[in-house]
JSON list of C-alpha atoms and ligand atoms in Angstrom, two decimals:
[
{"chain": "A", "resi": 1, "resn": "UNK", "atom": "CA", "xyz": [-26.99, 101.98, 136.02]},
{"chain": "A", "resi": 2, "resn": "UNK", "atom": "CA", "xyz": [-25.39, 101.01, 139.51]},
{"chain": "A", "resi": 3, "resn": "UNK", "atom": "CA", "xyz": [-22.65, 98.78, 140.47]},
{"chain": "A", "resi": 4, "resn": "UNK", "atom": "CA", "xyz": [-24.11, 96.32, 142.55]},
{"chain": "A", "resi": 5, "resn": "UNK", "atom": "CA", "xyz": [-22.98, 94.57, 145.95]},
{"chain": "A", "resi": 6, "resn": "UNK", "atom": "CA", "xyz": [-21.12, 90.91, 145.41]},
{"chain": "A", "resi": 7, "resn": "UNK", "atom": "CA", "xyz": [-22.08, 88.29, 147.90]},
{"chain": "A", "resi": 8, "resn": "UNK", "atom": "CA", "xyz": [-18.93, 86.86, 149.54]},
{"chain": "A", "resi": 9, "resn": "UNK", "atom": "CA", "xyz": [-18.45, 83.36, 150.03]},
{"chain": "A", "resi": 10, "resn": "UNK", "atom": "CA", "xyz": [-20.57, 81.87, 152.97]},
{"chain": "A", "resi": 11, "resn": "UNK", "atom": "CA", "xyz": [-24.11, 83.90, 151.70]},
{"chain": "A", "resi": 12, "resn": "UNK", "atom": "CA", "xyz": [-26.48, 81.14, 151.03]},
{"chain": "A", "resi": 13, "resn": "UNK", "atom": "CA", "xyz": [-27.37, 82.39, 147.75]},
{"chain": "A", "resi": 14, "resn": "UNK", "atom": "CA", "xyz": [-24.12, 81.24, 146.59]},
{"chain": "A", "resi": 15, "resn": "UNK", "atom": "CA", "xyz": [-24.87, 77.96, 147.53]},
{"chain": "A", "resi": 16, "resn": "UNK", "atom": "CA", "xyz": [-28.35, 77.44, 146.22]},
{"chain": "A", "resi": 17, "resn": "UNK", "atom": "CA", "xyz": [-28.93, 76.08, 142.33]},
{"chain": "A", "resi": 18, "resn": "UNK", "atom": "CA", "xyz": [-30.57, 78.99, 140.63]},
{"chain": "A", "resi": 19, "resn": "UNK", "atom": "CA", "xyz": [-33.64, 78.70, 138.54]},
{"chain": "A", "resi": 20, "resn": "UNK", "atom": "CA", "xyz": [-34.38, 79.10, 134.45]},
{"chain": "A", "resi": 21, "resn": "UNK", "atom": "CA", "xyz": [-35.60, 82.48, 133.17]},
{"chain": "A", "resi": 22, "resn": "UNK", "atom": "CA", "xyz": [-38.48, 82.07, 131.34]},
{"chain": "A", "resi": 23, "resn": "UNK", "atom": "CA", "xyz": [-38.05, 83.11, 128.30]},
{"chain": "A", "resi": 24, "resn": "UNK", "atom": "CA", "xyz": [-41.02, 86.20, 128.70]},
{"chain": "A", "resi": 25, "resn": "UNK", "atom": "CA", "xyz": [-38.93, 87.29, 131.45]},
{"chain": "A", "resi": 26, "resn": "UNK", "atom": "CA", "xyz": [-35.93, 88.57, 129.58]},
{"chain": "A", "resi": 27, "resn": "UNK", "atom": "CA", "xyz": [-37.81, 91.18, 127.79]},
{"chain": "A", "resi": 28, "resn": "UNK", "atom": "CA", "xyz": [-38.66, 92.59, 131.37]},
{"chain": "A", "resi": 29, "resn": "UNK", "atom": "CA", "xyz": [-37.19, 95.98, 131.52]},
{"chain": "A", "resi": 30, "resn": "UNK", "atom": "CA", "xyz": [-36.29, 94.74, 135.41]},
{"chain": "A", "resi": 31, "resn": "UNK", "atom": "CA", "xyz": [-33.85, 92.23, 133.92]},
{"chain": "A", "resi": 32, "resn": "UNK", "atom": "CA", "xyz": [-32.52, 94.25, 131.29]},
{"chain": "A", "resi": 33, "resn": "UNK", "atom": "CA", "xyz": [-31.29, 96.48, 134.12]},
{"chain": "A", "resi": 34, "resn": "UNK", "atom": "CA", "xyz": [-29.93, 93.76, 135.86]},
{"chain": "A", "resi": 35, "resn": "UNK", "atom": "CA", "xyz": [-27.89, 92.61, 132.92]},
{"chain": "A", "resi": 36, "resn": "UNK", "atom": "CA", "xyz": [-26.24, 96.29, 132.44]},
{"chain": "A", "resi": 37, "resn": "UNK", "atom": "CA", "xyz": [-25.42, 96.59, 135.92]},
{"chain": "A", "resi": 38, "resn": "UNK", "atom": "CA", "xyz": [-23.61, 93.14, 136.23]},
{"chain": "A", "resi": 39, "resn": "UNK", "atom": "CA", "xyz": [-21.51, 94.31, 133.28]},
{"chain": "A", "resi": 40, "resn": "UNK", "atom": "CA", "xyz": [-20.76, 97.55, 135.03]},
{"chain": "A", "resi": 41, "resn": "UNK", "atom": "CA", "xyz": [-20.18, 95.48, 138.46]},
{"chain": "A", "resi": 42, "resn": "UNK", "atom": "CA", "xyz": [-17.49, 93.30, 136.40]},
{"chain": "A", "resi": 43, "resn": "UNK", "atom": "CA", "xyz": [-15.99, 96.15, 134.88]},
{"chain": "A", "resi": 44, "resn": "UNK", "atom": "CA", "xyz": [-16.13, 97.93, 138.02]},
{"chain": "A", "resi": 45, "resn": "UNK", "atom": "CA", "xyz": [-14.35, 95.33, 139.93]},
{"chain": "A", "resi": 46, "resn": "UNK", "atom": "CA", "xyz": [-11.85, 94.37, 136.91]},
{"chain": "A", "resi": 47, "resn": "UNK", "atom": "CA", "xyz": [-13.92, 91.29, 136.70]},
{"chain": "A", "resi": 48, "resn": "UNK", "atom": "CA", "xyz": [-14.17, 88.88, 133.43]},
{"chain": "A", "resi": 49, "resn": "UNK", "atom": "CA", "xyz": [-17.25, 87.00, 134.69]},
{"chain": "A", "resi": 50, "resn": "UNK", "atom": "CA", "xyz": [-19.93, 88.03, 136.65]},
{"chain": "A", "resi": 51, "resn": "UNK", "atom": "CA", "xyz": [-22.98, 85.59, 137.84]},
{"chain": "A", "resi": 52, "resn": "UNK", "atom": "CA", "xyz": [-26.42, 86.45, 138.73]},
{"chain": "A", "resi": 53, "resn": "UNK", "atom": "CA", "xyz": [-26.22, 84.53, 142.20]},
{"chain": "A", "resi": 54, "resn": "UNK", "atom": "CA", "xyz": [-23.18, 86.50, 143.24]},
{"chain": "A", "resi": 55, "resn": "UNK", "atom": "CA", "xyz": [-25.12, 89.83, 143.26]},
{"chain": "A", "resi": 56, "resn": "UNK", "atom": "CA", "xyz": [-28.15, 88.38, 144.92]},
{"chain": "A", "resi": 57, "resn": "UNK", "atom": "CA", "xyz": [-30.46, 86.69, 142.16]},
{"chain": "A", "resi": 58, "resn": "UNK", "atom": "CA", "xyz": [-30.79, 83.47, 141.82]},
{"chain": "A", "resi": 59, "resn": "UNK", "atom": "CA", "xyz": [-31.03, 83.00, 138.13]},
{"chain": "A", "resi": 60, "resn": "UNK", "atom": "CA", "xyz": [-29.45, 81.51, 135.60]},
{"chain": "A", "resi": 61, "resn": "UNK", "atom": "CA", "xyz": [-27.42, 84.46, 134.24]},
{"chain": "A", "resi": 62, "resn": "UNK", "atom": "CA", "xyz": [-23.75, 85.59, 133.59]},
{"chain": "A", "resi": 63, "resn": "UNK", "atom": "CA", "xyz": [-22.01, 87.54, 132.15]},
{"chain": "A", "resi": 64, "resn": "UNK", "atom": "CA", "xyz": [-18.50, 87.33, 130.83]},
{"chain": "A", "resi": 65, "resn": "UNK", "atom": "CA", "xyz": [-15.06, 88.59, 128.90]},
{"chain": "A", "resi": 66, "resn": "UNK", "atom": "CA", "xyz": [-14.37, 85.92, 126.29]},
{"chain": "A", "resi": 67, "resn": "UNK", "atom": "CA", "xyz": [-11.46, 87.22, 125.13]},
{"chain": "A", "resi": 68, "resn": "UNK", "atom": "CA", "xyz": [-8.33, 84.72, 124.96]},
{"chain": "A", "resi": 69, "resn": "UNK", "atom": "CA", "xyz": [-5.67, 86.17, 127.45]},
{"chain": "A", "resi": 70, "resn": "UNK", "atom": "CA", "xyz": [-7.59, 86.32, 129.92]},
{"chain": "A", "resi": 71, "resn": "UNK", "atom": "CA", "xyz": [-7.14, 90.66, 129.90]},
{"chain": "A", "resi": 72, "resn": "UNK", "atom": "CA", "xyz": [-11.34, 91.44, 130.30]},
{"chain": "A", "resi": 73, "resn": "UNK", "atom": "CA", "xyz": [-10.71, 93.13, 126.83]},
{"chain": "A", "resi": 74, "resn": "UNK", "atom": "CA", "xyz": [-13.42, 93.86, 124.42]},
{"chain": "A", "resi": 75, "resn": "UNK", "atom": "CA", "xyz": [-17.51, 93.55, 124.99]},
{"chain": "A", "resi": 76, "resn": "UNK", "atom": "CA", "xyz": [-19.06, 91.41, 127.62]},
{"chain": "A", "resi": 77, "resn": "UNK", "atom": "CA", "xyz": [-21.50, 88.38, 126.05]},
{"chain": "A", "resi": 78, "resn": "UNK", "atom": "CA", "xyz": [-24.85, 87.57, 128.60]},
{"chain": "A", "resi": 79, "resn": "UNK", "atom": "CA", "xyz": [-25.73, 84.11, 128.86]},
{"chain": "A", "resi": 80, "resn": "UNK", "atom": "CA", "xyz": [-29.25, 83.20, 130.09]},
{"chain": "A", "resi": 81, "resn": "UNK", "atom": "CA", "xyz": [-29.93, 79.47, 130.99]},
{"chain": "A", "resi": 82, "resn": "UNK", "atom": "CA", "xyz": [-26.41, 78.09, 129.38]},
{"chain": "A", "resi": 83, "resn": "UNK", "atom": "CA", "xyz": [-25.85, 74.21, 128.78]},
{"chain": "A", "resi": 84, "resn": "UNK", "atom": "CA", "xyz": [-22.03, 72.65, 128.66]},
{"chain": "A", "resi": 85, "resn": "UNK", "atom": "CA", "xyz": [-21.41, 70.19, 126.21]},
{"chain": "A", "resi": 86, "resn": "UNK", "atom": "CA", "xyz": [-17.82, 69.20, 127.20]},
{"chain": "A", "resi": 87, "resn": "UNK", "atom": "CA", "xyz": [-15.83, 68.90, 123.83]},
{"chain": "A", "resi": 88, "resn": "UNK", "atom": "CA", "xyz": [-13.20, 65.86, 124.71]},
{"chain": "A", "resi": 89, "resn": "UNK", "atom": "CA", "xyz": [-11.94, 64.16, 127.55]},
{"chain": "A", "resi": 90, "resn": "UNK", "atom": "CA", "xyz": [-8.82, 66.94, 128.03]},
{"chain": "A", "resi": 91, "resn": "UNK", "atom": "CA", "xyz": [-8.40, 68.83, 130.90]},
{"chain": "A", "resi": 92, "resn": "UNK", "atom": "CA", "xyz": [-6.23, 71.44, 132.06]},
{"chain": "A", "resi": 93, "resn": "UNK", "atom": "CA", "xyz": [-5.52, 73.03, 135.57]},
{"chain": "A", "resi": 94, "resn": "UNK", "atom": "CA", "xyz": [-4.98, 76.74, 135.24]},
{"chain": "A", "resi": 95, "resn": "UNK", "atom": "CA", "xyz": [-5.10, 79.75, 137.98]},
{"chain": "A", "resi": 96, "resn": "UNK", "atom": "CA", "xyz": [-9.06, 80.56, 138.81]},
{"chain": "A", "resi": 97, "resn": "UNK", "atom": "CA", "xyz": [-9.76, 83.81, 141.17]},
{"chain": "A", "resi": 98, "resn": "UNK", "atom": "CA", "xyz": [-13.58, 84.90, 142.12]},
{"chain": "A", "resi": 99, "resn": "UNK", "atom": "CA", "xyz": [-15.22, 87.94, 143.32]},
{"chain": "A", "resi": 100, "resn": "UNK", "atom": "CA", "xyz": [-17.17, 86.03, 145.89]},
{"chain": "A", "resi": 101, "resn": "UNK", "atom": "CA", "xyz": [-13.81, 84.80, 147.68]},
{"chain": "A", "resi": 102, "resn": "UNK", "atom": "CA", "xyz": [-11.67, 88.18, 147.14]},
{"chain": "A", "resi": 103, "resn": "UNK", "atom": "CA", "xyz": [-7.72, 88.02, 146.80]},
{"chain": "A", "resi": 104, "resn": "UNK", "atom": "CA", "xyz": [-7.55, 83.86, 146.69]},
{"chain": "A", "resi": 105, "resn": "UNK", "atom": "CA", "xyz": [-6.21, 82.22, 143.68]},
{"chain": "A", "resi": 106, "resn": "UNK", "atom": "CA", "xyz": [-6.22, 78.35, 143.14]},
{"chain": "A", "resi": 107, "resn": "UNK", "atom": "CA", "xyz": [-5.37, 75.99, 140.55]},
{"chain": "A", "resi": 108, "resn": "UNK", "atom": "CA", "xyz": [-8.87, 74.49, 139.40]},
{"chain": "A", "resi": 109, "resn": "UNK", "atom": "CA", "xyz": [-9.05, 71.54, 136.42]},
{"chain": "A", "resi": 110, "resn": "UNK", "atom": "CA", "xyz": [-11.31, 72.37, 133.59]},
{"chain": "A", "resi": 111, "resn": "UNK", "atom": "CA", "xyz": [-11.96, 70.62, 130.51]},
{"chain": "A", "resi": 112, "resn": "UNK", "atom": "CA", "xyz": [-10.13, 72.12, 127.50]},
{"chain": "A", "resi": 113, "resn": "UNK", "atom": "CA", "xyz": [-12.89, 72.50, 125.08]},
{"chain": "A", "resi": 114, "resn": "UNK", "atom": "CA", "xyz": [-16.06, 72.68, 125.17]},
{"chain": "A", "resi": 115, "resn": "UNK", "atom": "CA", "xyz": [-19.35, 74.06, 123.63]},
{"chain": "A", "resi": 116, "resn": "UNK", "atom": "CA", "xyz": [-21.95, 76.37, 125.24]},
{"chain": "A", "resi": 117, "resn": "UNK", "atom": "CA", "xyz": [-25.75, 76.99, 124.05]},
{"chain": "A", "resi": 118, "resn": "UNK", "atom": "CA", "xyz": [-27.34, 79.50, 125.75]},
{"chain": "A", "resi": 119, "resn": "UNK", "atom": "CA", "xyz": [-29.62, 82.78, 124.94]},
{"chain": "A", "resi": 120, "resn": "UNK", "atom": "CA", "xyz": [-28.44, 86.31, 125.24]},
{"chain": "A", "resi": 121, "resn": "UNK", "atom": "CA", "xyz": [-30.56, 89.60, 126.20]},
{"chain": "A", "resi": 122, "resn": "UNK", "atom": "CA", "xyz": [-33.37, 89.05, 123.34]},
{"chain": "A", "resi": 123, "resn": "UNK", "atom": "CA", "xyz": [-33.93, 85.71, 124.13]},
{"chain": "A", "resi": 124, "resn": "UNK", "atom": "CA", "xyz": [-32.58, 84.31, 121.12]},
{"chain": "A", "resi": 125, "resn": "UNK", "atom": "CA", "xyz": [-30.81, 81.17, 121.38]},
{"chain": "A", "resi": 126, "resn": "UNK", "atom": "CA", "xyz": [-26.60, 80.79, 120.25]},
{"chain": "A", "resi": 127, "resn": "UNK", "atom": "CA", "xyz": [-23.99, 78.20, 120.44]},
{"chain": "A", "resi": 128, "resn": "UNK", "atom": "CA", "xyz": [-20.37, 78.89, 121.18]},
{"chain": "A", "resi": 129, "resn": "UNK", "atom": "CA", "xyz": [-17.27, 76.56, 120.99]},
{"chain": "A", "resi": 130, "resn": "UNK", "atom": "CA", "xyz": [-14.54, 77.70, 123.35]},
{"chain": "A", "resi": 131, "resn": "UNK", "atom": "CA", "xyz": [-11.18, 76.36, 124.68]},
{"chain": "A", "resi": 132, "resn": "UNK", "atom": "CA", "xyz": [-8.66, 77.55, 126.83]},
{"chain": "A", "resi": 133, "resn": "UNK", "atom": "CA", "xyz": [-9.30, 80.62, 129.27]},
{"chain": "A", "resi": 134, "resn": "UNK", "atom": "CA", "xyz": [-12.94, 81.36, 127.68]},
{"chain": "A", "resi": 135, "resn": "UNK", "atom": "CA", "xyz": [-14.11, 78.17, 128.59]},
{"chain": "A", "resi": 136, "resn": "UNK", "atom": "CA", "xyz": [-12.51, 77.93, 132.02]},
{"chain": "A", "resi": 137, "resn": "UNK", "atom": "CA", "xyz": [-14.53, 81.08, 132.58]},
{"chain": "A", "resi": 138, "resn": "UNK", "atom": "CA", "xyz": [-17.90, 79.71, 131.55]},
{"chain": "A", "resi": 139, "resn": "UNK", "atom": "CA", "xyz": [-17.29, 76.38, 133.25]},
{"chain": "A", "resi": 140, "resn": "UNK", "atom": "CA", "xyz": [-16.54, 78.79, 136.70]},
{"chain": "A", "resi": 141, "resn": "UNK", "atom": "CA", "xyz": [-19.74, 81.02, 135.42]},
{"chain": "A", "resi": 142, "resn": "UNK", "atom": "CA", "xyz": [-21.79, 78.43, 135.12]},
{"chain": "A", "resi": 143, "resn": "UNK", "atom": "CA", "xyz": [-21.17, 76.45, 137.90]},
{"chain": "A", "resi": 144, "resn": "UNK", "atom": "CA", "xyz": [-22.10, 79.83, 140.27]},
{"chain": "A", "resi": 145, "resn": "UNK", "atom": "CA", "xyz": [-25.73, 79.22, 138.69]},
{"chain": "A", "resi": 146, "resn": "UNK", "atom": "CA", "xyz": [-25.60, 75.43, 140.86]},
{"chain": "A", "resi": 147, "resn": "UNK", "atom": "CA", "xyz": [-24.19, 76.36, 143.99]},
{"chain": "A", "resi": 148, "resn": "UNK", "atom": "CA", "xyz": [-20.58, 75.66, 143.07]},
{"chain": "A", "resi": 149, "resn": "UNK", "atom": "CA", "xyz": [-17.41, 77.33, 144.07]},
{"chain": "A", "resi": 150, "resn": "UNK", "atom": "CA", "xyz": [-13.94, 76.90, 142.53]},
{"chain": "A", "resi": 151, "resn": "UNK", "atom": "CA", "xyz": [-12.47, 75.55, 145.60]},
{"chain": "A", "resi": 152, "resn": "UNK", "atom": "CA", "xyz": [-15.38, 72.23, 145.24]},
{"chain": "A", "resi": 153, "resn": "UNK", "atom": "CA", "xyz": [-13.30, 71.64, 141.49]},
{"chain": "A", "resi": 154, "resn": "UNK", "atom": "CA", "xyz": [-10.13, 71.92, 143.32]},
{"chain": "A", "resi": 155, "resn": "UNK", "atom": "CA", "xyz": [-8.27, 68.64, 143.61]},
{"chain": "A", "resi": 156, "resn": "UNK", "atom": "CA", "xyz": [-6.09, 69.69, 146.17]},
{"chain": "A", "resi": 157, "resn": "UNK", "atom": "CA", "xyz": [-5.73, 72.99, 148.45]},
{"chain": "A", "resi": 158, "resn": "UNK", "atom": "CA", "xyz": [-1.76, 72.95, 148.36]},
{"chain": "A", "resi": 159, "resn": "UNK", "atom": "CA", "xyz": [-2.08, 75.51, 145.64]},
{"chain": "A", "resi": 160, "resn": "UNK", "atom": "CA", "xyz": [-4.59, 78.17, 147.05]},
{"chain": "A", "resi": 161, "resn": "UNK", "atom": "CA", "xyz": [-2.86, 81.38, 147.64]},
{"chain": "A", "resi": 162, "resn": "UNK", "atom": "CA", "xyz": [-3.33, 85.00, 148.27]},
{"chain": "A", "resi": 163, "resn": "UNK", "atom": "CA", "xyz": [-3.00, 87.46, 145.85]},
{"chain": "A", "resi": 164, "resn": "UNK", "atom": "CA", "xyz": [-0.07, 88.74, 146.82]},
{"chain": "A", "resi": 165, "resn": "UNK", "atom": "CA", "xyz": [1.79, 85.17, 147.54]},
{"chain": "A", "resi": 166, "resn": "UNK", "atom": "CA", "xyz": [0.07, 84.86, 144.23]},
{"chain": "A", "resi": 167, "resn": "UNK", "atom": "CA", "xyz": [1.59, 87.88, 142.51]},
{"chain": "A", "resi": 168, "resn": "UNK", "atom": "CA", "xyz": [5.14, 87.24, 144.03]},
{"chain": "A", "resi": 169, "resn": "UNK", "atom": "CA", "xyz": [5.60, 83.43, 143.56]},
{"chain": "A", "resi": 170, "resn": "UNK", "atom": "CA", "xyz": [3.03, 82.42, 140.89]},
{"chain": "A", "resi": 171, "resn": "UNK", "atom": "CA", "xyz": [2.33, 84.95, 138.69]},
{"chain": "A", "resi": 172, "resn": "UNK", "atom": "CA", "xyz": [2.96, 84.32, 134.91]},
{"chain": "A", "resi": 173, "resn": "UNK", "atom": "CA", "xyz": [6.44, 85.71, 133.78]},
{"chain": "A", "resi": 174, "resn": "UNK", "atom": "CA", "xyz": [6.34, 86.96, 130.67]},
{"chain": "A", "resi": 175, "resn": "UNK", "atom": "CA", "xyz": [8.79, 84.32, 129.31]},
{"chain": "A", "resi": 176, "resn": "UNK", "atom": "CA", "xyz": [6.52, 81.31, 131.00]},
{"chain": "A", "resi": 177, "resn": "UNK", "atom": "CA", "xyz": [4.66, 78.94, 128.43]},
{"chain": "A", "resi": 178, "resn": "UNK", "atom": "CA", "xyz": [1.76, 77.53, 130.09]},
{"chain": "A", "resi": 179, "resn": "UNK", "atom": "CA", "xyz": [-0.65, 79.98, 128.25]},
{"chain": "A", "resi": 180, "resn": "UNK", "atom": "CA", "xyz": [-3.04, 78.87, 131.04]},
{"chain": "A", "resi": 181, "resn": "UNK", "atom": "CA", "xyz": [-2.11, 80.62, 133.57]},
{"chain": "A", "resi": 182, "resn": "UNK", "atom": "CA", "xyz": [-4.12, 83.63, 134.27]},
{"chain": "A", "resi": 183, "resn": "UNK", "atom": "CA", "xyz": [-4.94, 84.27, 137.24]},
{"chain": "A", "resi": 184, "resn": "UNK", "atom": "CA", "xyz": [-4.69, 88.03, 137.84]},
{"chain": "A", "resi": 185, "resn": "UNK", "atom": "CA", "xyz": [-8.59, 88.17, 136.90]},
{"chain": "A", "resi": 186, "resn": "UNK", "atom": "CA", "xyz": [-11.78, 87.38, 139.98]},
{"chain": "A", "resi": 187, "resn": "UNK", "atom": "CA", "xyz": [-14.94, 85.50, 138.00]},
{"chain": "B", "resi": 201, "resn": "NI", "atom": "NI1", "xyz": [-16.69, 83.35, 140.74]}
]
């Protein structure tokens, strides 16, 4: 297994809509590789989402730390050619970070709810309905698989910060409230 290079914002592979897997691919001992070495590349880089396009393949693949605070705690889940069914009209604005733009932290809006159908590494298919910081991090996931960036879902820049600025002025005390704020984590 390797740790692989992540492409920084401004490589057009970030920007280009990545294509299905065919479902005879994902047996491919070539993908199965790639799949453990994106996990190790999130782990690596304290990551809790990792997709395919930001290590150089444009296919629709991520993986990603589901876990509710936000901590990259317990086992990663693959998705391979996800769908979004938004579940309501509710959306929250919480702290997003992303290994493509290093050390920048914004405040992105992202529905609340919402469920995901995808297939993991055998190919068989599973639905998922998350809320809160899981699905923030599979609406930011999946939109790396069409080109998009969390600064595009950003309705204004007056919140982008460094992560220090970030750490200093924004960071969640641990007497705050807003239980979506969470942005010491990259995607
Ligand atoms: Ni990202």
């Amino acid at each position: 297994m390797s740790i692989l290079k992540v492409a920084r914002m401004g490589h057009p592979v970030l920007r280009a809509k990545a294509r299905p897997l065919e479902k005879s691919e994902i047996k491919n001992p070539a993908l199965q590789l790639l799949i453990d070495d994106m996990v190790d590349t999130m782990y690596e880089y304290s990551g809790v989402g990792l997709a395919a396009p930001q290590v150089h393949e444009s296919v629709r693949l991520f993986v990603a730390m589901l876990d509710e605070d936000g901590r990259g705690e317990g086992e990663a889940t693959v998705f391979i050619n996800p769908e979004i069914a938004p579940g309501g009209d509710t959306v929250v604005e919480g702290w997003e970070g992303c290994l493509s733009i290093p050390d920048v932290r914004g405040r992105v809006p992202r529905v609340q709810q919402l469920t995901v159908s995808a297939l993991d590494r055998d190919g068989k298919r599973f639905d998922l309905v998350l809320e809160g910081f899981p699905a923030r991090v599979v609406q930011h996931e999946t939109d790396h698989l069409d080109g998009v960036l969390f600064l595009d879902r950003m309705t204004t820049l007056a919140s982008l910060t460094y992560l220090d600025e970030y750490s200093r002025y924004h960071a969640r005390r641990a007497d705050a409230d807003d239980d979506d704020d969470e942005g010491d984590e990259e995607e």
